[in-house]
Amino acid sequence: MPVCRRTLFFLLIACWSVSAAAQSTDPDVRFVEAMRQQGYYDLALEYLDRAATGVVSEELRNRIAYEQSATRLAQANSFTDATQRDQAVAAAQRDFEAFVRKTKNKALAAEGSGRLAAALSQQAARLMAKAERLTAANQKAERSQLLKAASAGYDNARRLYKEADKAYEVALEKYKSAKPRSPQAQRRQVLRTRRAVVQVMGARSLYDKAKTLPKGSKRFKELNTKAAEELVTYADEYHREPIGAYAGLYEGQCYQANGQHKLAMGCFEEIISQDPDEPAFREIITLGYTYLAASRIVEQKVEQAADDGAAWLRELRAGESPAASAALKFQVGIATMMLADAQEDGDARRLYSRAQQLLREAGRVPGEFQADARVKLAELNAKLGAEEQPLTNFADAFQAGKDAITAMAVTNLAGGKKESEASKQAKRDEARAAFHAALALVDDETELKRINEARYWLGYLYWESGDFLRAAAISEFIASGDPKDPSAERSARLALASLERLYNEAATVDSGDASSEAARLQRVAAKVAEQWAGDSLADAAFSMMLKLALRSGDLAAARDVVSRAPEGRRASLELKFANASWEQATRLAIAAQSDPTMRTKAQQAKANARKLLRQSFDKKKPGIKTTTAEATAALYLSKALIDDGKAAQAVKLLEDKRRGPLTLVAKKDASVDRPGYAAEAYKIALRAYVSVTPPRTDAALKTMDRLEEAVGPGGALTRVYFGLGIQLQQQIASLNATGKAGEAKRLSKAFAVFLDRLSKQSGDADWVTRQWIGQTYMTLGDGLKDTGDPGARRKYYEQAAEVFQSMIDRAASDAAFPPSPNSVLAARMQLGQSHRKNGDFAAAIDTFSSLLIERPTMLDVQKAAAYTYQEWGADGEPDQLQTAIRGGRVLPETGKNLVWGWSKLAGIAGRAARSKPEYKDLFFECWLNVATCRTLAGEQASGAERDKQLASALRTIKSVLRQYPELGSPQRWRQFDTLVKRIQRLEGDEAEGLAAFES
Amino acid sequence: MKTTIAPILVAFALAAVTPRSALAQNDSVRTTKGTEAGEVEKMSAVGVTLKRGSVSKNIPVSEIESVRFADEPSELTQARVNARNGGYRTALNKLSGVNAAGIVNPYIKQELAFYKAYCQARLALLGEEDLTAAGRDLNTFRQNGKQNFHYLQAVELLGDLLASSGRYSQAEKMYAEVAKAPFPAYKVRANVLVGRSLQGQDKHAEAIQRFEAAIRLGGEDAEEKSQQLEAQLGKAVSLAATGKIGQGVKLVQQVLAAADPAQDRLLARAYNALGACYVQGGKSKDALFAFLHVDLLFANVPESHAEALYHLVALWQETGKPQESKQAREKLETRYASSAWAKKL
């Protein structure tokens, strides 16, 4: 039973307005209030302007500023467009608050605070209603945000009610000793009543606030209990007055919310026992019966609910309290329907018919139960198989269409089952037929705004069924008419949406020519932007034009659209433009990788985009809701900051409490509810955390956990890590290239943490990725050369070896894993290198040897093996130096060395170089290493052996120099020269280098 | 006289709702000063004698707003409230449900007869009942109720019926009878009524003389002052009708400033008079505001409300609000279909 589901807000407003109107006896003051209630806001403001100089009562003259503020506030609340309304209400509230602060009239200040509080409650109620409509799982965050805002609104309202209460208390002081029946006594009564209203409303705010919490939760119950406690005090204190009865009614509602229906019924029964002849009590008695019926239904006293409610309905005069009587009709209708369910045929039919009539009447009056009444009626009609009545006039046909749309909405909420879809389709057809009928029944008396409303709904129904062409035609027609028509704005929105769909469809068909659709969309959007300038609709139109320009890749046209938007509303467009610019710059950068001529252009584009992003992001002030464009810009900007080496700033932005991508993702904000955003945010955050000084390793690890959660295990995650790794590697290279070796080293260290994680993931990785991981470990190890941290260096090489070994093992069991047989050879080669670099020379030689057994002429392997012996020798095993020169690992079957050594390798290279010049350098490299090995042997020896080795080294060099004075290349020449100087120093000679041999 | 001319504040009275049980055992007389409870002992055209214990108190008719009898049928109580609120048709419907034969108290019988005649007459003035039939019933009451406190009210209303059917001289005879009442306020009132009758005949110069006489006659008594305001208002209308619009407006504004906010009928007439002055002066917006006061605040004064709606139909149109004009027309044609104002459209 939807007793407390929505705020019965008309009650609150009615209570406040009725009291305020009744309290002032001055006709001019009452006149202004009456104009407000009728919605004649402009007229009221004009009257107040004239009142400043014209002949009006003194009371009104003293209240002009107050009444103007109150009128503007009421007018703001009447706007149908939510954005326009929110802005106007905020401005009117500020205006009103300023008035309340400024006025010295305590009573007027109190009245102002009370009105403001009522406006805040109304705003909160709207937020609640909006939250109630958000039922989908992905709207949870937005819903919770709205409920939070509504709760804060009710808190503010309560605070203002309390302030008003205090101000009335002060204002009442001077009437303490007023004589009975004197004007002062009347004034005291007026103020006392006003005070009672704000007290009751203040207490009611707790009940309203409770509705922002989960029903039945501890806090929900506490708030309702507290509200009931306060309300019962006022119900007692003002029991002779209508406001006391309202207090009792709200008290009952609190009990009802907490499921304490017996207590609630006590309250409502007290209300219905008020004097029915007293006009001021009649409406509240009607409401008393309404809520009493609801509780009685819950308590299984259905017959009593139906009978008593029906009896009071008979007491009501025609047209009396329409909203309250409609609410009662709904409850009595429900009770009657329940009674019918329990009856036999004849009686049941009569009761069902009565219920139908009640629900039909309840559904005609706007109010708390209108929608429910229509839905219940539709259900009942369906149940009874009610025959369709022919539609004979516009109003009935229109209403039938609206009823069918309401039923569609209910079906939507029911879920996406097949039956629901069929039922929805049936209702859609029914609604469309009804609106068609309505338009055919238009006569001279039918107002244009009603005709347009019917047309709008028809357009909407076409949209719903995917007929965007018709939807666009109808809505464009309405939108191009009078912009003040109540249906014009929503029709314009529908037109834009429909035309966009048509454009999208045209763009995706084979030919892809959507130019005519784009032109039409452009034309309508331009008109809408002009027609509703300054409105959120115009913003949407500008957005659409921008989208069109960007889709066509025309950044100049896009910039033009942005510049045409009003200055004050340009921020979000600028942001979208900046995002598009960044995306285009990124595409250019990718293209520039394969086309160096584009590099400069790409760099320029990126610099411009970065600047635009920064400016537009800073310009767009954070609002209550973060937009998709803001969220995207925050992401791009974070990336740009890292690229610029501003990792700390990137981290700050990523973690920003309002617009930070990580924050938005964590709270599942609607602005980031799209595929890939979370993963991208984590990727960028990962880069930022490892790049920042000092690196935030813990944060990086946590981010990896989240990234894995977002991407899921498997190849996709590895690809993400791989891409990241490449970016980090490029970043390290870039730092090294710009002389920031320290930073590069620090980044490498942090990078390793990331690499370890990637390595763990590599079980699912493909060959290339694993190879990259292994190589990257090697690179990291190489990077630590000469850093005095051999332990860390060894660790990297060990990890590299592990990766290569795992690749080789996997290839052995899964022939399809390596891209080619040569890939396995390369991996074995890299495994050998890993061992070698790790100082595990024996294992390296084993690995190289196993390769050479299969392919003895692999020169790279021969060279690597020779180097291994050489390094082994340098590492305190001088005998291995000789092996490096002469070769090792004798094959028993041939008696020849499997590893050739530098000497044989030099000979083979020399011969090969005759026909293949690319071997020339290898030839010199081999002789350089022969000399190096001898030098190393000399260094480790002493006495004659030392002299012998050093002399031998010099001889070798002289011999090569004689034959090849240029030593192959300037680079090799410098290497030989350096070596000679080293020998000369060892021999105690002057280190002249090769120059010593010139003579 | 108060029962005839003093408007009664009925709107909500938030602070003054008296529990029904407190009055259940007694007759009660609601006066301009409060409520007196007791037993209606005697009644005459000029007052009611209320007995409380051993003490009897005479309450002059000029102070009486209504009398409620302890044993009266609830339909009568409701009808009285409806009639005061301008709900004459509703009141008649309620009264038709009363079993008159079962009523023993002669005062209640007379009360029932009066309200039936009163409501019919009021509806006749709005064009919704036959003037002759209404006049006949009211005249019957006049003849049978010479000792009833409603007598003078009935005489005045009969005069109004006669005036509205163009029988001005007979109407003025009725008003002359009102003037015979032993209260100065009634003499002032009679001059006002005659002045209005002269206005109906477009004899504005003579009407102004009558109104000025009423103003001169008025003393310090609250009721006399109230009648003076009615006279001022009548004078203002005649001044405007003779082209002295500025003077007319000024006079109406004085009335508005001096009137008791509870005097709905006076205020409704005043705003209509102000609106009429502005219409003649070609000030459409000012006229609209004046008539709108009546539409929004004094719809419980049907004869004035109908007049205001009639003017609003044109004024809304003139001020660029055709939709509001249409609504005013619908309201006039729905609520006051038979009124002279609806027929003038």
Short mmCIF file of C-alpha atoms in Angstrom, two decimals, chain A residues 130-436:
data_model
loop_
_atom_site.label_atom_id
_atom_site.label_comp_id
_atom_site.label_asym_id
_atom_site.label_seq_id
_atom_site.Cartn_x
_atom_site.Cartn_y
_atom_site.Cartn_z
CA LYS A 130 13.64 11.91 -8.94
CA ALA A 131 15.51 9.36 -6.85
CA GLU A 132 12.45 7.12 -6.80
CA ARG A 133 12.48 7.01 -10.57
CA LEU A 134 16.05 5.68 -10.63
CA THR A 135 15.54 2.00 -10.22
CA ALA A 136 18.19 0.46 -12.45
CA ALA A 137 21.25 -1.09 -10.85
CA ASN A 138 23.62 1.27 -12.60
CA GLN A 139 21.71 4.27 -11.25
CA LYS A 140 22.36 3.33 -7.65
CA ALA A 141 25.09 5.89 -7.15
CA GLU A 142 23.03 8.73 -8.60
CA ARG A 143 20.04 7.68 -6.55
CA SER A 144 22.06 7.64 -3.39
CA GLN A 145 23.47 11.07 -4.21
CA LEU A 146 19.96 12.46 -4.71
CA LEU A 147 18.71 10.97 -1.47
CA LYS A 148 21.67 12.47 0.33
CA ALA A 149 20.91 15.89 -1.13
CA ALA A 150 17.23 15.53 -0.20
CA SER A 151 18.21 14.61 3.34
CA ALA A 152 20.42 17.70 3.57
CA GLY A 153 17.51 19.76 2.20
CA TYR A 154 15.22 18.55 4.95
CA ASP A 155 17.90 19.29 7.54
CA ASN A 156 18.15 22.85 6.25
CA ALA A 157 14.40 23.21 6.19
CA ARG A 158 14.19 22.06 9.81
CA ARG A 159 16.90 24.52 10.82
CA LEU A 160 14.99 27.36 9.17
CA TYR A 161 11.71 26.29 10.76
CA LYS A 162 13.42 26.38 14.12
CA GLU A 163 14.82 29.85 13.38
CA ALA A 164 11.35 30.99 12.43
CA ASP A 165 9.99 29.50 15.65
CA LYS A 166 12.50 31.50 17.70
CA ALA A 167 11.80 34.68 15.77
CA TYR A 168 8.06 34.29 16.39
CA GLU A 169 8.74 33.73 20.04
CA VAL A 170 10.58 37.06 20.17
CA ALA A 171 7.89 38.82 18.12
CA LEU A 172 5.20 37.50 20.46
CA GLU A 173 6.90 39.01 23.52
CA LYS A 174 5.46 42.45 22.97
CA TYR A 175 1.90 41.13 22.80
CA LYS A 176 2.10 39.35 26.12
CA SER A 177 -0.24 41.68 27.92
CA ALA A 178 -2.63 42.45 25.05
CA LYS A 179 -6.22 42.93 26.16
CA PRO A 180 -8.75 40.38 24.94
CA ARG A 181 -10.47 41.29 21.65
CA SER A 182 -8.08 44.17 21.09
CA PRO A 183 -6.25 44.49 17.76
CA GLN A 184 -3.08 43.49 19.64
CA ALA A 185 -4.78 40.31 20.80
CA GLN A 186 -5.78 39.55 17.22
CA ARG A 187 -2.22 40.14 16.08
CA ARG A 188 -0.96 37.86 18.86
CA GLN A 189 -3.29 35.14 17.66
CA VAL A 190 -2.04 35.57 14.12
CA LEU A 191 1.58 35.23 15.21
CA ARG A 192 0.77 32.33 17.48
CA THR A 193 -0.85 30.45 14.62
CA ARG A 194 2.06 31.17 12.34
CA ARG A 195 4.40 29.89 15.00
CA ALA A 196 2.35 26.73 15.32
CA VAL A 197 2.67 26.14 11.58
CA VAL A 198 6.46 26.38 11.58
CA GLN A 199 6.69 24.19 14.67
CA VAL A 200 4.58 21.48 13.09
CA MET A 201 6.42 21.72 9.78
CA GLY A 202 9.76 21.57 11.57
CA ALA A 203 8.73 18.35 13.25
CA ARG A 204 7.38 16.99 9.98
CA SER A 205 10.78 17.55 8.35
CA LEU A 206 12.08 14.63 10.41
CA TYR A 207 9.40 12.38 8.95
CA ASP A 208 10.28 13.60 5.46
CA LYS A 209 13.96 13.06 6.12
CA ALA A 210 13.29 9.52 7.27
CA LYS A 211 12.00 8.75 3.78
CA THR A 212 15.46 9.36 2.38
CA LEU A 213 16.70 6.34 4.37
CA PRO A 214 16.13 2.66 3.77
CA LYS A 215 12.63 1.83 4.97
CA GLY A 216 12.66 0.00 8.25
CA SER A 217 16.27 0.84 9.02
CA LYS A 218 17.18 1.78 12.57
CA ARG A 219 17.69 5.44 11.72
CA PHE A 220 14.46 5.52 9.69
CA LYS A 221 12.52 4.32 12.71
CA GLU A 222 14.33 6.66 15.08
CA LEU A 223 13.52 9.70 12.96
CA ASN A 224 9.86 8.76 12.65
CA THR A 225 9.64 8.16 16.38
CA LYS A 226 11.25 11.50 17.14
CA ALA A 227 8.95 13.28 14.67
CA ALA A 228 5.91 11.62 16.24
CA GLU A 229 7.06 12.69 19.72
CA GLU A 230 7.35 16.30 18.65
CA LEU A 231 4.12 16.24 16.66
CA VAL A 232 2.05 14.82 19.49
CA THR A 233 3.09 17.82 21.61
CA TYR A 234 1.82 20.23 19.00
CA ALA A 235 -1.30 18.17 18.35
CA ASP A 236 -2.14 18.56 22.04
CA GLU A 237 -1.13 22.20 22.29
CA TYR A 238 -3.16 23.27 19.26
CA HIS A 239 -5.92 20.69 19.47
CA ARG A 240 -8.66 23.26 18.89
CA GLU A 241 -7.17 24.53 15.68
CA PRO A 242 -6.72 23.00 12.24
CA ILE A 243 -2.94 23.14 12.58
CA GLY A 244 -3.27 20.87 15.63
CA ALA A 245 -5.20 18.44 13.47
CA TYR A 246 -2.48 18.55 10.83
CA ALA A 247 0.05 17.77 13.58
CA GLY A 248 -2.08 14.75 14.52
CA LEU A 249 -2.29 13.67 10.90
CA TYR A 250 1.48 13.82 10.45
CA GLU A 251 1.94 12.02 13.74
CA GLY A 252 -0.25 9.23 12.42
CA GLN A 253 1.79 9.12 9.23
CA CYS A 254 4.96 8.66 11.30
CA TYR A 255 3.43 5.65 13.05
CA GLN A 256 2.21 4.36 9.72
CA ALA A 257 5.74 4.59 8.30
CA ASN A 258 7.06 2.58 11.24
CA GLY A 259 4.35 -0.03 10.73
CA GLN A 260 2.58 0.94 13.97
CA HIS A 261 -0.85 0.97 12.42
CA LYS A 262 -2.84 0.76 15.62
CA LEU A 263 -1.21 3.95 16.94
CA ALA A 264 -1.68 5.54 13.54
CA MET A 265 -5.37 4.65 13.48
CA GLY A 266 -5.79 6.30 16.89
CA CYS A 267 -4.48 9.55 15.46
CA PHE A 268 -6.62 9.41 12.34
CA GLU A 269 -9.75 8.50 14.29
CA GLU A 270 -9.23 11.60 16.39
CA ILE A 271 -9.05 13.69 13.24
CA ILE A 272 -12.24 12.31 11.74
CA SER A 273 -14.06 13.11 14.96
CA GLN A 274 -13.55 16.86 14.39
CA ASP A 275 -16.57 19.06 13.74
CA PRO A 276 -17.61 18.34 10.15
CA ASP A 277 -19.57 21.59 9.99
CA GLU A 278 -16.47 23.64 10.54
CA PRO A 279 -15.16 24.43 7.04
CA ALA A 280 -11.55 24.70 8.21
CA PHE A 281 -11.60 21.06 9.32
CA ARG A 282 -13.28 19.43 6.39
CA GLU A 283 -10.25 18.87 4.21
CA ILE A 284 -8.21 17.42 7.00
CA ILE A 285 -11.08 15.15 7.96
CA THR A 286 -11.02 13.88 4.38
CA LEU A 287 -7.31 13.19 4.70
CA GLY A 288 -7.89 11.57 8.07
CA TYR A 289 -10.30 9.11 6.42
CA THR A 290 -7.77 8.57 3.63
CA TYR A 291 -4.92 7.51 5.87
CA LEU A 292 -7.21 5.70 8.25
CA ALA A 293 -8.43 3.60 5.33
CA ALA A 294 -4.84 2.81 4.36
CA SER A 295 -4.01 1.56 7.86
CA ARG A 296 -7.25 -0.32 8.15
CA ILE A 297 -6.49 -2.12 4.89
CA VAL A 298 -3.15 -3.20 6.33
CA GLU A 299 -4.90 -4.32 9.52
CA GLN A 300 -7.40 -6.42 7.48
CA LYS A 301 -10.28 -4.09 8.34
CA VAL A 302 -11.08 -3.68 4.70
CA GLU A 303 -14.84 -3.44 4.99
CA GLN A 304 -14.60 -0.71 7.60
CA ALA A 305 -12.11 1.17 5.43
CA ALA A 306 -14.45 1.00 2.45
CA ASP A 307 -17.68 1.80 4.33
CA ASP A 308 -16.45 4.71 6.46
CA GLY A 309 -14.52 6.25 3.60
CA ALA A 310 -17.50 5.96 1.26
CA ALA A 311 -19.79 7.49 3.87
CA TRP A 312 -17.55 10.53 4.21
CA LEU A 313 -17.25 10.83 0.44
CA ARG A 314 -21.03 11.15 0.32
CA GLU A 315 -20.77 13.98 2.85
CA LEU A 316 -18.42 15.99 0.67
CA ARG A 317 -19.85 18.69 -1.54
CA ALA A 318 -19.23 18.57 -5.27
CA GLY A 319 -15.79 19.96 -5.99
CA GLU A 320 -14.83 20.17 -2.33
CA SER A 321 -11.14 19.54 -1.59
CA PRO A 322 -10.51 17.82 -4.94
CA ALA A 323 -7.01 16.53 -4.18
CA ALA A 324 -7.88 15.19 -0.74
CA SER A 325 -11.12 13.62 -1.91
CA ALA A 326 -9.30 12.00 -4.84
CA ALA A 327 -6.83 10.51 -2.35
CA LEU A 328 -9.72 9.12 -0.31
CA LYS A 329 -11.40 7.77 -3.43
CA PHE A 330 -8.20 5.91 -4.24
CA GLN A 331 -8.04 4.23 -0.81
CA VAL A 332 -11.75 3.41 -0.82
CA GLY A 333 -11.38 2.11 -4.37
CA ILE A 334 -8.59 -0.21 -3.27
CA ALA A 335 -10.60 -1.42 -0.29
CA THR A 336 -13.65 -1.97 -2.50
CA MET A 337 -11.58 -3.91 -4.99
CA MET A 338 -10.31 -6.14 -2.17
CA LEU A 339 -13.85 -6.71 -0.96
CA ALA A 340 -14.88 -7.65 -4.48
CA ASP A 341 -12.06 -10.18 -4.68
CA ALA A 342 -13.59 -11.99 -1.73
CA GLN A 343 -17.16 -12.00 -3.06
CA GLU A 344 -19.23 -14.23 -5.28
CA ASP A 345 -20.20 -13.29 -8.82
CA GLY A 346 -23.11 -10.88 -8.45
CA ASP A 347 -21.79 -8.89 -5.51
CA ALA A 348 -18.27 -8.98 -6.88
CA ARG A 349 -19.40 -7.42 -10.15
CA ARG A 350 -21.18 -4.61 -8.35
CA LEU A 351 -18.17 -3.94 -6.12
CA TYR A 352 -15.71 -4.09 -8.99
CA SER A 353 -17.83 -1.63 -10.88
CA ARG A 354 -17.83 0.69 -7.85
CA ALA A 355 -14.04 0.32 -7.48
CA GLN A 356 -13.60 1.15 -11.15
CA GLN A 357 -15.63 4.30 -10.74
CA LEU A 358 -13.66 5.39 -7.65
CA LEU A 359 -10.29 4.71 -9.22
CA ARG A 360 -11.32 6.46 -12.41
CA GLU A 361 -12.31 9.54 -10.45
CA ALA A 362 -9.13 9.40 -8.33
CA GLY A 363 -7.05 9.10 -11.49
CA ARG A 364 -8.46 12.31 -12.92
CA VAL A 365 -7.10 14.59 -10.21
CA PRO A 366 -3.40 15.41 -10.00
CA GLY A 367 -2.01 14.38 -6.67
CA GLU A 368 -0.22 11.79 -4.63
CA PHE A 369 -2.26 8.82 -5.78
CA GLN A 370 -3.13 9.80 -9.35
CA ALA A 371 -0.61 7.52 -11.03
CA ASP A 372 -1.37 4.63 -8.67
CA ALA A 373 -5.08 5.05 -9.30
CA ARG A 374 -4.59 4.89 -13.05
CA VAL A 375 -2.40 1.84 -12.81
CA LYS A 376 -4.84 0.05 -10.52
CA LEU A 377 -7.70 0.95 -12.82
CA ALA A 378 -5.81 -0.37 -15.82
CA GLU A 379 -5.11 -3.60 -13.93
CA LEU A 380 -8.72 -3.91 -12.89
CA ASN A 381 -9.95 -3.25 -16.40
CA ALA A 382 -7.60 -5.88 -17.72
CA LYS A 383 -8.74 -8.31 -15.07
CA LEU A 384 -12.39 -7.76 -15.82
CA GLY A 385 -11.83 -7.68 -19.54
CA ALA A 386 -13.54 -4.30 -19.62
CA GLU A 387 -14.87 -3.44 -23.01
CA GLU A 388 -13.36 -0.40 -24.57
CA GLN A 389 -15.64 2.59 -24.60
CA PRO A 390 -15.66 4.46 -27.88
CA LEU A 391 -13.76 7.71 -27.55
CA THR A 392 -16.06 10.58 -28.35
CA ASN A 393 -14.16 13.70 -27.42
CA PHE A 394 -10.63 15.01 -27.33
CA ALA A 395 -10.35 15.07 -23.54
CA ASP A 396 -11.35 11.42 -23.09
CA ALA A 397 -9.17 10.24 -25.94
CA PHE A 398 -6.24 12.23 -24.59
CA GLN A 399 -6.75 10.79 -21.12
CA ALA A 400 -6.97 7.27 -22.52
CA GLY A 401 -3.63 7.84 -24.22
CA LYS A 402 -2.03 9.11 -21.02
CA ASP A 403 -3.43 6.16 -19.06
CA ALA A 404 -1.91 3.74 -21.52
CA ILE A 405 1.45 5.49 -21.22
CA THR A 406 1.29 5.20 -17.43
CA ALA A 407 0.57 1.51 -17.80
CA MET A 408 3.59 1.24 -20.11
CA ALA A 409 5.77 2.81 -17.45
CA VAL A 410 4.56 0.29 -14.92
CA THR A 411 5.35 -2.55 -17.31
CA ASN A 412 8.82 -1.08 -17.72
CA LEU A 413 9.37 -1.27 -13.99
CA ALA A 414 8.20 -4.85 -13.95
CA GLY A 415 11.29 -5.94 -15.88
CA GLY A 416 12.23 -7.16 -19.30
CA LYS A 417 10.37 -10.42 -19.52
CA LYS A 418 8.81 -11.41 -22.78
CA GLU A 419 5.28 -11.02 -21.43
CA SER A 420 6.17 -7.54 -20.20
CA GLU A 421 7.45 -6.63 -23.62
CA ALA A 422 4.27 -7.88 -25.24
CA SER A 423 2.16 -6.03 -22.72
CA LYS A 424 4.20 -2.88 -23.22
CA GLN A 425 3.76 -3.17 -26.96
CA ALA A 426 0.00 -3.56 -26.54
CA LYS A 427 -0.14 -0.47 -24.31
CA ARG A 428 1.99 1.45 -26.77
CA ASP A 429 -0.42 0.59 -29.59
CA GLU A 430 -3.35 1.50 -27.39
CA ALA A 431 -1.81 4.86 -26.48
CA ARG A 432 -0.99 5.62 -30.09
CA ALA A 433 -4.51 4.82 -31.21
CA ALA A 434 -5.92 7.00 -28.45
CA PHE A 435 -3.76 10.01 -29.34
CA HIS A 436 -4.58 9.58 -33.02
#
